[in-house]
Coordinates of C-alpha atoms in Angstrom, one line a residue:
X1 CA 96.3 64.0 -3.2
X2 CA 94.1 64.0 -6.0
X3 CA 95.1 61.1 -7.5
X4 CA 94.9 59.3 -3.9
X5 CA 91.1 60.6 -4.1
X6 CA 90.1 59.6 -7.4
X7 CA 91.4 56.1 -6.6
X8 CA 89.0 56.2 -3.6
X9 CA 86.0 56.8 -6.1
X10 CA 87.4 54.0 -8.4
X11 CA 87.6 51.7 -5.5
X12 CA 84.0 52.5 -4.2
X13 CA 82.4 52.0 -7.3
X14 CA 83.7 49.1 -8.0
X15 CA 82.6 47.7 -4.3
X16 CA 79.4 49.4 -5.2
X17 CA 79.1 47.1 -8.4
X18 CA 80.2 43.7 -7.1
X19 CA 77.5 44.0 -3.9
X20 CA 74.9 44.8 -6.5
X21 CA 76.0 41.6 -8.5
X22 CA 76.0 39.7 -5.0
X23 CA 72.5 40.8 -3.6
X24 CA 71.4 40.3 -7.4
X25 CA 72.6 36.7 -7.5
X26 CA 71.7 35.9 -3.9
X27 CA 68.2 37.2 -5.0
X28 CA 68.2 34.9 -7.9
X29 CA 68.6 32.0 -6.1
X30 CA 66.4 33.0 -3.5
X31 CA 63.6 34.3 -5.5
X32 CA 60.7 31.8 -7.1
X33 CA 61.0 31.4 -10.4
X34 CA 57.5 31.4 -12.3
X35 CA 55.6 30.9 -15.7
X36 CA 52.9 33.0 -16.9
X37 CA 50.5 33.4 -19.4
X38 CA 47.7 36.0 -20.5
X39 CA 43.7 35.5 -20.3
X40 CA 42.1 35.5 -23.6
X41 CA 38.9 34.1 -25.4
X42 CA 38.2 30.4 -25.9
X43 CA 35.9 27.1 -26.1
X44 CA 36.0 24.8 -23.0
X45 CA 35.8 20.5 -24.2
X46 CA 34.1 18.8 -22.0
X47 CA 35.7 15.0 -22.2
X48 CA 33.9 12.1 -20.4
X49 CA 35.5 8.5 -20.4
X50 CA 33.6 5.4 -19.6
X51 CA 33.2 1.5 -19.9
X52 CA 30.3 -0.3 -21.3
X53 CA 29.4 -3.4 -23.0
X54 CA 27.7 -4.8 -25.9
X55 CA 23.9 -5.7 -25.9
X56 CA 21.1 -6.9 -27.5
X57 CA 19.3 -4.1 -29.1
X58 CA 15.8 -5.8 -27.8
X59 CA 14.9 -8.6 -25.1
X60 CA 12.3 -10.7 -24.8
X61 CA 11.0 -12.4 -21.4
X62 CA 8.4 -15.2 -20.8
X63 CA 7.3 -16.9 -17.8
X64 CA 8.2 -19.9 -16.4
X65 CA 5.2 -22.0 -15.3
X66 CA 4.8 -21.9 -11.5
X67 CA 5.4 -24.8 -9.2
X68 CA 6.9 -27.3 -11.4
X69 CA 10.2 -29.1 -11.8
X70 CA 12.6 -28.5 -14.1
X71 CA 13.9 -31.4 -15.9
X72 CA 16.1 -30.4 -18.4
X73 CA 17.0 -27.3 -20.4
X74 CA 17.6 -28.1 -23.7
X75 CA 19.7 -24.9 -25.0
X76 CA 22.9 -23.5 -24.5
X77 CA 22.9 -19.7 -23.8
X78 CA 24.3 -17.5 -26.4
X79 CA 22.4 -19.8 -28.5
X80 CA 20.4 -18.6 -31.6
X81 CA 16.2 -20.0 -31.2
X82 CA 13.6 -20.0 -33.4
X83 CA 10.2 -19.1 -32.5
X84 CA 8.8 -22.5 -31.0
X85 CA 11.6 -24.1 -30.6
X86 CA 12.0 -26.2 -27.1
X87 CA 13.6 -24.7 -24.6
X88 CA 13.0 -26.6 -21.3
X89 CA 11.7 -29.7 -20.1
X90 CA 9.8 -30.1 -17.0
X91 CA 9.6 -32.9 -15.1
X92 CA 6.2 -34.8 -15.9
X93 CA 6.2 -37.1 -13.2
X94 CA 6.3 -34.1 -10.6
X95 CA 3.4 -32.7 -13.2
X96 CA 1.5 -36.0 -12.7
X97 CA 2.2 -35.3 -8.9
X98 CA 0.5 -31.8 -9.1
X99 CA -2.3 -32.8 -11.7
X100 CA -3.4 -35.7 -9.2
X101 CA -3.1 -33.3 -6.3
X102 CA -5.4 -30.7 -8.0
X103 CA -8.1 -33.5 -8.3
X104 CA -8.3 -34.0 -5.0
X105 CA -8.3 -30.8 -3.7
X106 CA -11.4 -30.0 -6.7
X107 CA -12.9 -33.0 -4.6
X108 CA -12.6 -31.7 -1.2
X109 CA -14.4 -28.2 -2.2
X110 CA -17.2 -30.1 -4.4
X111 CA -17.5 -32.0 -0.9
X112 CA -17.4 -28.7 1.1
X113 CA -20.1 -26.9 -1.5
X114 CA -22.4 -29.6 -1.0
X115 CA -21.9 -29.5 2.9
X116 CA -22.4 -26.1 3.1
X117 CA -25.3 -26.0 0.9
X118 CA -27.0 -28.2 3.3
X119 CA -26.0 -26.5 6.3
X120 CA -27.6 -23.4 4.9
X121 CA -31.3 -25.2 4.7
X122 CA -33.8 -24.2 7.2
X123 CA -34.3 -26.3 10.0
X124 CA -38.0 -27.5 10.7
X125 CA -39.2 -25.9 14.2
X126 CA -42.1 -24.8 15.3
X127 CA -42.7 -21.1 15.3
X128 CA -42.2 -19.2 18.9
X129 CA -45.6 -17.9 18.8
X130 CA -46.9 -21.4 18.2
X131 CA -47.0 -22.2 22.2
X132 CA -48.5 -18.3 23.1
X133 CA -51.4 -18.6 20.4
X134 CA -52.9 -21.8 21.9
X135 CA -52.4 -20.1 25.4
X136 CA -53.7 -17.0 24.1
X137 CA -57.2 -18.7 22.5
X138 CA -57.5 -20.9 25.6
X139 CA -57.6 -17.4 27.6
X140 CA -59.9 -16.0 25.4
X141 CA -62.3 -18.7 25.6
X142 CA -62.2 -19.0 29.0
X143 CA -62.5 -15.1 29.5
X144 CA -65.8 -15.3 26.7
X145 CA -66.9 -17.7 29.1
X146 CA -66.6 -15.9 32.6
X147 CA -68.2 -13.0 31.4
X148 CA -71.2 -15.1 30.1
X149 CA -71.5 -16.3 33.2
X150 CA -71.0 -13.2 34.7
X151 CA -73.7 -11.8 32.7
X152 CA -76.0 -14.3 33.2
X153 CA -75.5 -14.4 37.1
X154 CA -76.2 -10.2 36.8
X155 CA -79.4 -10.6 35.4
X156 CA -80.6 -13.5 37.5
X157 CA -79.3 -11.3 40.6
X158 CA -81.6 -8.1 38.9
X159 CA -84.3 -10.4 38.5
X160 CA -84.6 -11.5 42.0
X161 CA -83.7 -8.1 43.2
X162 CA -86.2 -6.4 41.7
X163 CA -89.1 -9.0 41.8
X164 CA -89.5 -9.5 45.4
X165 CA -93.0 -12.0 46.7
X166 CA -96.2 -10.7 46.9
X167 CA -96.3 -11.2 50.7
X168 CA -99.2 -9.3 52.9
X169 CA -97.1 -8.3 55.6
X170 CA -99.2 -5.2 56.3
X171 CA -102.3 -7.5 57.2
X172 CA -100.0 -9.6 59.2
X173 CA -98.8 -6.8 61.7
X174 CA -102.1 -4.9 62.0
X175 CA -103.5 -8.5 63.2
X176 CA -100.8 -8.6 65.3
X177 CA -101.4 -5.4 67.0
X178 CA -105.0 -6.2 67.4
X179 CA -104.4 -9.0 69.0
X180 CA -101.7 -7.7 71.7
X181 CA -104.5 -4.4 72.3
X182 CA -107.8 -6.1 72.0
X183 CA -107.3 -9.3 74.0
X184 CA -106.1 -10.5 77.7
X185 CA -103.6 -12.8 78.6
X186 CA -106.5 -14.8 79.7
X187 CA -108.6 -14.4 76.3
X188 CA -105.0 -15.2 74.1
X189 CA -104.2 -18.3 76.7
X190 CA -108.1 -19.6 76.6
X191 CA -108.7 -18.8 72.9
X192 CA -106.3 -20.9 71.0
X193 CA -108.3 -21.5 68.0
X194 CA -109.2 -18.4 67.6
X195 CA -105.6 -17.1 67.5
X196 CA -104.3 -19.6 65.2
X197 CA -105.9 -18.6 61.9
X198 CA -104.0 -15.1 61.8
X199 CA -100.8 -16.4 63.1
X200 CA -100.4 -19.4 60.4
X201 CA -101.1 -16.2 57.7
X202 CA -98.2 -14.2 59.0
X203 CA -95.9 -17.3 59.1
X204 CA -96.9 -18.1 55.6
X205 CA -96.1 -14.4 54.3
X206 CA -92.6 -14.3 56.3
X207 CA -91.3 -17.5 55.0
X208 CA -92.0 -16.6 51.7
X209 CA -90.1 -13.3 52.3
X210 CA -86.9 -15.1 53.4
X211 CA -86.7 -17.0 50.9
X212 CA -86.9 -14.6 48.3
X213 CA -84.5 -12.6 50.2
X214 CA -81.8 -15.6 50.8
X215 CA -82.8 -17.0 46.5
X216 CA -81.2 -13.0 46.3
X217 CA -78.4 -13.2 48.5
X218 CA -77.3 -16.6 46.7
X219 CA -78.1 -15.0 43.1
X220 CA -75.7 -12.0 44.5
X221 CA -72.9 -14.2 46.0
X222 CA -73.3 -16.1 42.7
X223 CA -72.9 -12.4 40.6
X224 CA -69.8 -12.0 43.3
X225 CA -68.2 -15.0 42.1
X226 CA -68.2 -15.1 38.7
X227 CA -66.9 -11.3 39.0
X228 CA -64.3 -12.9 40.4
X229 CA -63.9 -15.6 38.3
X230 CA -64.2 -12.6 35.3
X231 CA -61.5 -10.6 37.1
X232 CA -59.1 -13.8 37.3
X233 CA -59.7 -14.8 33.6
X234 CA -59.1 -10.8 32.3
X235 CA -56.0 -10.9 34.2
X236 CA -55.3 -14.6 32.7
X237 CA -56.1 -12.7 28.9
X238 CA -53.6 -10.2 29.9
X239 CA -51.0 -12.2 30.2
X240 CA -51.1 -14.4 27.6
X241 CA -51.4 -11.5 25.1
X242 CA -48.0 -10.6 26.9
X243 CA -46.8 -14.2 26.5
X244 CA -47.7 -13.8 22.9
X245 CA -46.5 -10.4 22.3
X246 CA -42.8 -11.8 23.9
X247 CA -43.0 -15.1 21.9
X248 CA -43.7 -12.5 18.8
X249 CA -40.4 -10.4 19.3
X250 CA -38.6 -13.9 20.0
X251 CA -40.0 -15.6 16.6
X252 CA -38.9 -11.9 14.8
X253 CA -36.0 -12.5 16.0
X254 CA -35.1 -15.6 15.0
X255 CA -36.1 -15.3 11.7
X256 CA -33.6 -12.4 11.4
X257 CA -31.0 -14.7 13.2
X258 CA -32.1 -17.2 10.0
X259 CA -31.5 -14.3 7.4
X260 CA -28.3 -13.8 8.7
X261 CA -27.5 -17.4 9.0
X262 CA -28.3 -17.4 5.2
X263 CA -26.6 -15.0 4.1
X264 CA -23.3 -16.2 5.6
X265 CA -23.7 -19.3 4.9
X266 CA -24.4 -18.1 0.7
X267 CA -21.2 -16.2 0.9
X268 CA -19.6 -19.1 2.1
X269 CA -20.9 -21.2 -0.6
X270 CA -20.0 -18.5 -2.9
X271 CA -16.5 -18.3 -1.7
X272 CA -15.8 -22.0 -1.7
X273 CA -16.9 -21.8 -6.0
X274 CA -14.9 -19.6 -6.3
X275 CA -12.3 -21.5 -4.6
X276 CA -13.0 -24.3 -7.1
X277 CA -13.2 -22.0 -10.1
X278 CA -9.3 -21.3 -9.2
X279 CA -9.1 -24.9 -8.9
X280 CA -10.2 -26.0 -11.9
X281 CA -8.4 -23.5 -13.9
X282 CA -5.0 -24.1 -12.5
X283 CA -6.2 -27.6 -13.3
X284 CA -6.3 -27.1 -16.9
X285 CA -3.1 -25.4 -17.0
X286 CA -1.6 -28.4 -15.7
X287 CA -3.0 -30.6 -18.1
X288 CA -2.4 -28.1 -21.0
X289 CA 1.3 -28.8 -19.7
X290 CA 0.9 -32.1 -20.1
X291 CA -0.3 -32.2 -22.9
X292 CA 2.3 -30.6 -24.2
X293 CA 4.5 -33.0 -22.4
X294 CA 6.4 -30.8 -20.7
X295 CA 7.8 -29.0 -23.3
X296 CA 8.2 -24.5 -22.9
X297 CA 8.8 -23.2 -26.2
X298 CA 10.4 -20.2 -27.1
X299 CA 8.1 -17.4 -28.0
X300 CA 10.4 -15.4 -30.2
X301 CA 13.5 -15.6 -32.5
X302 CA 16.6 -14.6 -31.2
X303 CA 19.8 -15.3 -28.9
X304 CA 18.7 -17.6 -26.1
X305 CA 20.3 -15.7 -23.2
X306 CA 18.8 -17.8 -19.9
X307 CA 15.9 -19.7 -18.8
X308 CA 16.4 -18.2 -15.3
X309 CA 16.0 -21.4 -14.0
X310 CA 19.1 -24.3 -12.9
X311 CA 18.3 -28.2 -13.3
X312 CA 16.2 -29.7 -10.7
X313 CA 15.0 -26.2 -9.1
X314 CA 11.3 -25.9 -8.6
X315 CA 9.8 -22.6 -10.2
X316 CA 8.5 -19.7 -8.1
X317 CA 6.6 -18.7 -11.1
X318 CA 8.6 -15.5 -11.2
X319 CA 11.3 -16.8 -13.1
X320 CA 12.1 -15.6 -17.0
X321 CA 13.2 -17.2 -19.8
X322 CA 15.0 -13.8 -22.0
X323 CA 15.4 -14.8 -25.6
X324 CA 17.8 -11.4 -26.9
X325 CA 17.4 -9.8 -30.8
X326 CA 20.3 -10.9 -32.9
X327 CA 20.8 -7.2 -33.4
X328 CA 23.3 -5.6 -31.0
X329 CA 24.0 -2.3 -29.6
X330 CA 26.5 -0.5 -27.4
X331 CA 25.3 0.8 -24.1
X332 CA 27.8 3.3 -21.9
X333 CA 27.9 3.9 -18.9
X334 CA 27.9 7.6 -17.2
X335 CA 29.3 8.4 -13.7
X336 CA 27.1 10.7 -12.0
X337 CA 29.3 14.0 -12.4
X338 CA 29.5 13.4 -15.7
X339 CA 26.0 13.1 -16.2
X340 CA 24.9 16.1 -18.9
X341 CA 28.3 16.0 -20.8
X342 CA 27.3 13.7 -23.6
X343 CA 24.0 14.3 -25.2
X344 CA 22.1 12.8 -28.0
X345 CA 23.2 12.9 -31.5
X346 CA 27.3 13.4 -29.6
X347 CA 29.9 10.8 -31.3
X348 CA 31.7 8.7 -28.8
X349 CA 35.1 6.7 -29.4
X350 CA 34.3 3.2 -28.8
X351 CA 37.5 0.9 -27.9
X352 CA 36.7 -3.2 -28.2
X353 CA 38.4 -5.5 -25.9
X354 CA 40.9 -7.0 -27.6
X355 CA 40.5 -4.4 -30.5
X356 CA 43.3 -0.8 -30.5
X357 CA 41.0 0.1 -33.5
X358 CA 38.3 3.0 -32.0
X359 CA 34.5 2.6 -33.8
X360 CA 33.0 5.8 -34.2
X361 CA 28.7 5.9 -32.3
X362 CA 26.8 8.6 -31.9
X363 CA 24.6 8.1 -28.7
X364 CA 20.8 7.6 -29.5
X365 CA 19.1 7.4 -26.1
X366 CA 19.5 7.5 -22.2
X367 CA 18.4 5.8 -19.0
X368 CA 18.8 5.9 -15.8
X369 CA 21.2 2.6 -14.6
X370 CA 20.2 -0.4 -12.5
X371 CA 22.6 -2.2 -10.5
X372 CA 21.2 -5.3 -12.5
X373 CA 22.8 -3.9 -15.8
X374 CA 26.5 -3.0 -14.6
X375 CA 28.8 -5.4 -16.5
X376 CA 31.9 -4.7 -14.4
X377 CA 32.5 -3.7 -11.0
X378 CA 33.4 -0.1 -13.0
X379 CA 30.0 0.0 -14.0
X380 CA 28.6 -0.7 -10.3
X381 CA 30.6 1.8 -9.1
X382 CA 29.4 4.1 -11.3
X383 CA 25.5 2.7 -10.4
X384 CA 26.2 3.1 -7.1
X385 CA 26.7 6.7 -7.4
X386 CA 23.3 7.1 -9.5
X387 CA 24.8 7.4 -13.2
X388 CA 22.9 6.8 -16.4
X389 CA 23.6 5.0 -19.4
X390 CA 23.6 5.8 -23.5
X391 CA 22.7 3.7 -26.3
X392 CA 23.9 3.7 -30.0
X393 CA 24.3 1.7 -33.1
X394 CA 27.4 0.5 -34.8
X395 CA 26.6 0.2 -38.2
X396 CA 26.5 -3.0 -40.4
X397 CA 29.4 -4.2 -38.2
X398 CA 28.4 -7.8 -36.1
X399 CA 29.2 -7.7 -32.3
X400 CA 28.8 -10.1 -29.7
X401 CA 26.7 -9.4 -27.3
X402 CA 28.6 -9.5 -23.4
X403 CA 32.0 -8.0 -25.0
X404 CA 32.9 -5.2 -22.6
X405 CA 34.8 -1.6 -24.3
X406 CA 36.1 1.8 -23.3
X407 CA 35.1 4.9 -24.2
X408 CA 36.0 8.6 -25.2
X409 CA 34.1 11.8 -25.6
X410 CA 34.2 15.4 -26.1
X411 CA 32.0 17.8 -26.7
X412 CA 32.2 21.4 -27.2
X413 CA 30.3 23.6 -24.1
X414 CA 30.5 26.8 -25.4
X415 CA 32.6 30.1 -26.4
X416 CA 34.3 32.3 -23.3
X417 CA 35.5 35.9 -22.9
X418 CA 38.0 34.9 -20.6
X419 CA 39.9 30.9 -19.9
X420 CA 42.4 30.5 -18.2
X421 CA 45.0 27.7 -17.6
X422 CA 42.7 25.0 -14.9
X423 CA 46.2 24.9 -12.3
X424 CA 46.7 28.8 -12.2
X425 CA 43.2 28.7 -9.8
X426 CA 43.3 28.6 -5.8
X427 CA 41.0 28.7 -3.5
X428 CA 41.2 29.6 0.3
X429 CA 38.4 29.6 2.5
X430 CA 35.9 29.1 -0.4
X431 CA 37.3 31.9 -2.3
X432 CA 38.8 31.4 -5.7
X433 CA 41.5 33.8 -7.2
X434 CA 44.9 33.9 -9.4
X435 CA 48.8 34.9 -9.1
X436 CA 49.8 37.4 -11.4
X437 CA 53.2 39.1 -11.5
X438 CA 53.1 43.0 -11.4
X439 CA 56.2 45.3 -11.5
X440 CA 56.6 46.8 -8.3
X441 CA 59.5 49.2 -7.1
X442 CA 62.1 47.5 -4.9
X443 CA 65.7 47.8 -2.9
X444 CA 66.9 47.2 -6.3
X445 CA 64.8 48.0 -8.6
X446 CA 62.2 47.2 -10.0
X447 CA 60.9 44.0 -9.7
X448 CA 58.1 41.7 -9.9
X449 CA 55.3 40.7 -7.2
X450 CA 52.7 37.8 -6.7
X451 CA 49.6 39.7 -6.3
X452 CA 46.0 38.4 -6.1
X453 CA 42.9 38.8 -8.3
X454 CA 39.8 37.3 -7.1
X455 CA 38.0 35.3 -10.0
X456 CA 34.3 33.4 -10.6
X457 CA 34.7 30.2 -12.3
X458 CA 32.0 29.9 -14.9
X459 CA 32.8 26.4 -16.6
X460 CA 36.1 24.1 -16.7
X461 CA 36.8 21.1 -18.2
X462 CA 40.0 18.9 -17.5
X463 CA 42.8 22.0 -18.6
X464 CA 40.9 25.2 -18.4
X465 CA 38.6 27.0 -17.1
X466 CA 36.3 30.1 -17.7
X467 CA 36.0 33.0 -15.4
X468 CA 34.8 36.3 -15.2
X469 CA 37.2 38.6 -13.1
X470 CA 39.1 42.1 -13.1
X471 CA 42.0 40.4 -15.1
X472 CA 43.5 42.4 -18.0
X473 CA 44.4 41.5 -21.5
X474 CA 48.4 42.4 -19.8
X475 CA 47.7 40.2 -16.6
X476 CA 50.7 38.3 -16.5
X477 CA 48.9 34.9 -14.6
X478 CA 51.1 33.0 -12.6
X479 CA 50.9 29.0 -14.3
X480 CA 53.7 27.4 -12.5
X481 CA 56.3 28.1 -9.8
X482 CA 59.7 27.0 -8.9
X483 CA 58.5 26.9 -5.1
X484 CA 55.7 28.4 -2.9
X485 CA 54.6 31.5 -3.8
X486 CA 51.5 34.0 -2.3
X487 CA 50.7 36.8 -2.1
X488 CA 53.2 39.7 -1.7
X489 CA 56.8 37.7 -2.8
X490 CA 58.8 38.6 -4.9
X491 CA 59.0 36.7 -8.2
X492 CA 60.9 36.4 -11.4
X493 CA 59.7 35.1 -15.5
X494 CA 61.8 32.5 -16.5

């Protein structure tokens, strides 16, 4: 019995034993298998690549003349000048063309000048008030003259008026009464010589009466009428003083009208010399041109590069002829995002096309790119995005200008507490954190567990990065994994 029961044990344990080995085999296989490695100091390189090309260390640009035809151009690019040397030929019959065209227009405004400059004399006219003074003076003549008359009529009237005849009509009318109270109708019808004596006296008195009386009455109606005539001449006056006071304002105005006319008419004349000054001088360009039969000259020594210009083409005037300095230069160019990496006085690995051997530069300067300096659509591309571009010098060694390279640099960015391996990072939902495999107590043990530790990227460069974060000297960071791992599974070190 006991040995039946001992068996049992035996047999139990041994079941016991192979179901551990299963589940522990099953769990290997289903179990991700991972890499680690620990956080620890370090220096982050930052490593920016790049294309550039070679260029001439300086350029020089000069104008083409404007308007003219170019005939000829008598150099090659890429083609080594010296100062004066010809460079184009324009076309001197089209010059001749222009030269004679110029004379005619200098022509036409010396024609216009003089126009204008008589246009601008005064007219001869007679002044406004010209007409109202001779109408004024008339009045004022005639009006002197009706109130001389006036004034003479006045005092013959007062005259009269106050010398009336010496007549004895007193006499006359006591006779009278004597006669109708002393005498009968038959003594006044018998007595006719005695009547006529005093009658004749009284007839003699009245008449002279009445005539003083009607000389008055004419010497009045003779006052009356040159009162009037006073009165009609005054009003006369009046109005020719308004006639002259109208023709005044009219001739004050005109005269202004006469400034103004002036004055436009002396800007105009001023513009139109300085039309001709312009003129003349693009005159004398022309003929300095042909003088110099046609020739542009190179202002500088150096690599002819391009006169801007093809065969035939008539200049804008904004064309340039660039003449490049035989000394060359690389120049880089830097995408946007790496923009700050490489800094002055940094060496850079320069790669030739056509060359495996790398020159050694150190980067002198930096601007800001132009889509009119990208060699290579690589270069656009990187213009596009608003990159810059370094310069630097290659030592005695000669380079052609136009040959394109690659380029390599790194540069140090500094000295971390804690870097990391660049692919053990996540992120989910704009949070960044790690893996790391902790021993955690299990079915069968012991065993190891993803867990997450959040972490703050400082820096990185293309392998690591630095953070700062809760992680331990011991944290066992998760690198790599056979398959998908998060949070919570289970996980074993290869």
């Amino acid at each position: 019995m006991r040995k039946k029961a001992g068996k049992a044990v035996i047999y139990f344990l041994v079941l016991m034993l192979c179901c551990t080995v299963a589940a522990r085999t099953a769990s290997s296989i289903t179990v991700a298998k991972v890499k680690t490695t620990k956080v620890g100091k370090g220096v982050l390189t930052q490593l920016v690549t790049g294309s550039g090309t070679v260029t001439p260390k300086e350029q020089y640009s000069q104008s083409l003349p404007e308007g003219q035809k170019v005939k000829k151009i008598l150099v090659k690019p890429q083609t080594a000048v010296e100062a004066g040397q010809a460079l184009v030929q324009l076309d001197m019959d089209y010059l001749a063309e222009k030269i004679e065209e110029k004379n005619r227009e200098i022509e036409k405004l010396k024609l216009q000048l003089e126009q204008q400059k008589l246009a601008g004399q005064e007219d001869a006219r007679t002044p406004e008030t010209a007409q109202a003074q001779i109408a004024l003076n008339n009045a004022e003549i005639l009006l002197q003259q009706a109130q001389a008359d006036y004034d003479q009529a006045a005092a013959e009237y007062e005259s009269l008026a106050n010398d009336p005849p010496a007549a004895d009509s007193g006499q006359a009318q006591d006779s009278g009464q004597a006669q109708d109270s002393g005498l009968s109708d038959d003594q006044g019808e018998g007595s006719d010589t005695a009547g006529e004596t005093p009658q004749s006296g009284n007839a003699s008195g009245a008449g002279e009466y009445e005539q003083w009386e009607q000389e008055v009455q004419a010497a009045k109606d003779k006052m009356q009428s040159a009162a009037d005539t006073l009165n009609s001449q005054a009003i006369s006056y009046n109005q020719a003083v308004e006639q002259y006071n109208l023709a005044s304002q009219n001739e004050a105005n005109a005269q202004q009208n006469e400034e103004k006319k002036k004055r436009s008419n002396s800007l105009t004349v001023e513009g139109i010399q300085v039309d001709m000054e312009g003129a003349e001088a693009a005159l004398k360009k022309l003929t300095d041109i042909q003088n110099a039969e046609g020739i542009v000259s190179a202002a500088a020594a150096g690599i002819f590069q391009s006169a801007g210009v093809t065969e035939g083409a008539v200049t804008a005037g904004t064309e340039q002829i660039v003449i490049a300095s035989q000394a060359a230069e690389v120049k880089g160019f830097i995408d946007q995002a790496d923009v700050g990496k490489i800094q002055e006085g940094d060496k850079i690995n320069v790669k030739l096309s056509g060359n495996t051997e790398a020159l050694e530069v150190k980067a002198e300067r930096f601007e800001q790119v132009s889509g009119q300096e990208t060699p290579s659509q690589e270069g656009a591309d990187q213009a596009d995005t608003g990159g810059m571009v370094w310069y630097g010098q290659v030592g005695e060694k000669q380079l052609k200008t136009g040959t394109s390279f690659t380029y390599e640099a790194s540069r140090e960015s500094g000295s971390y507490e804690q870097v990391i391996p660049l692919g053990s990072l996540h992120q989910v939902q704009g949070q960044t954190y790690v893996l790391t495999a902790e021993v955690r107590d299990g079915i069968l043990g012991q065993v190891y567990t993803a867990v997450s530790v959040p972490v703050t990227v400082l820096d990185k460069d293309d392998k690591y990065a630095a953070v700062k974060s809760a992680l331990s000297g011991k944290s066992l960071i998760i690198t790599e994994s056979s398959k998908y791992v998060e949070e919570g599974n289970q996980v074993r070190l290869e």
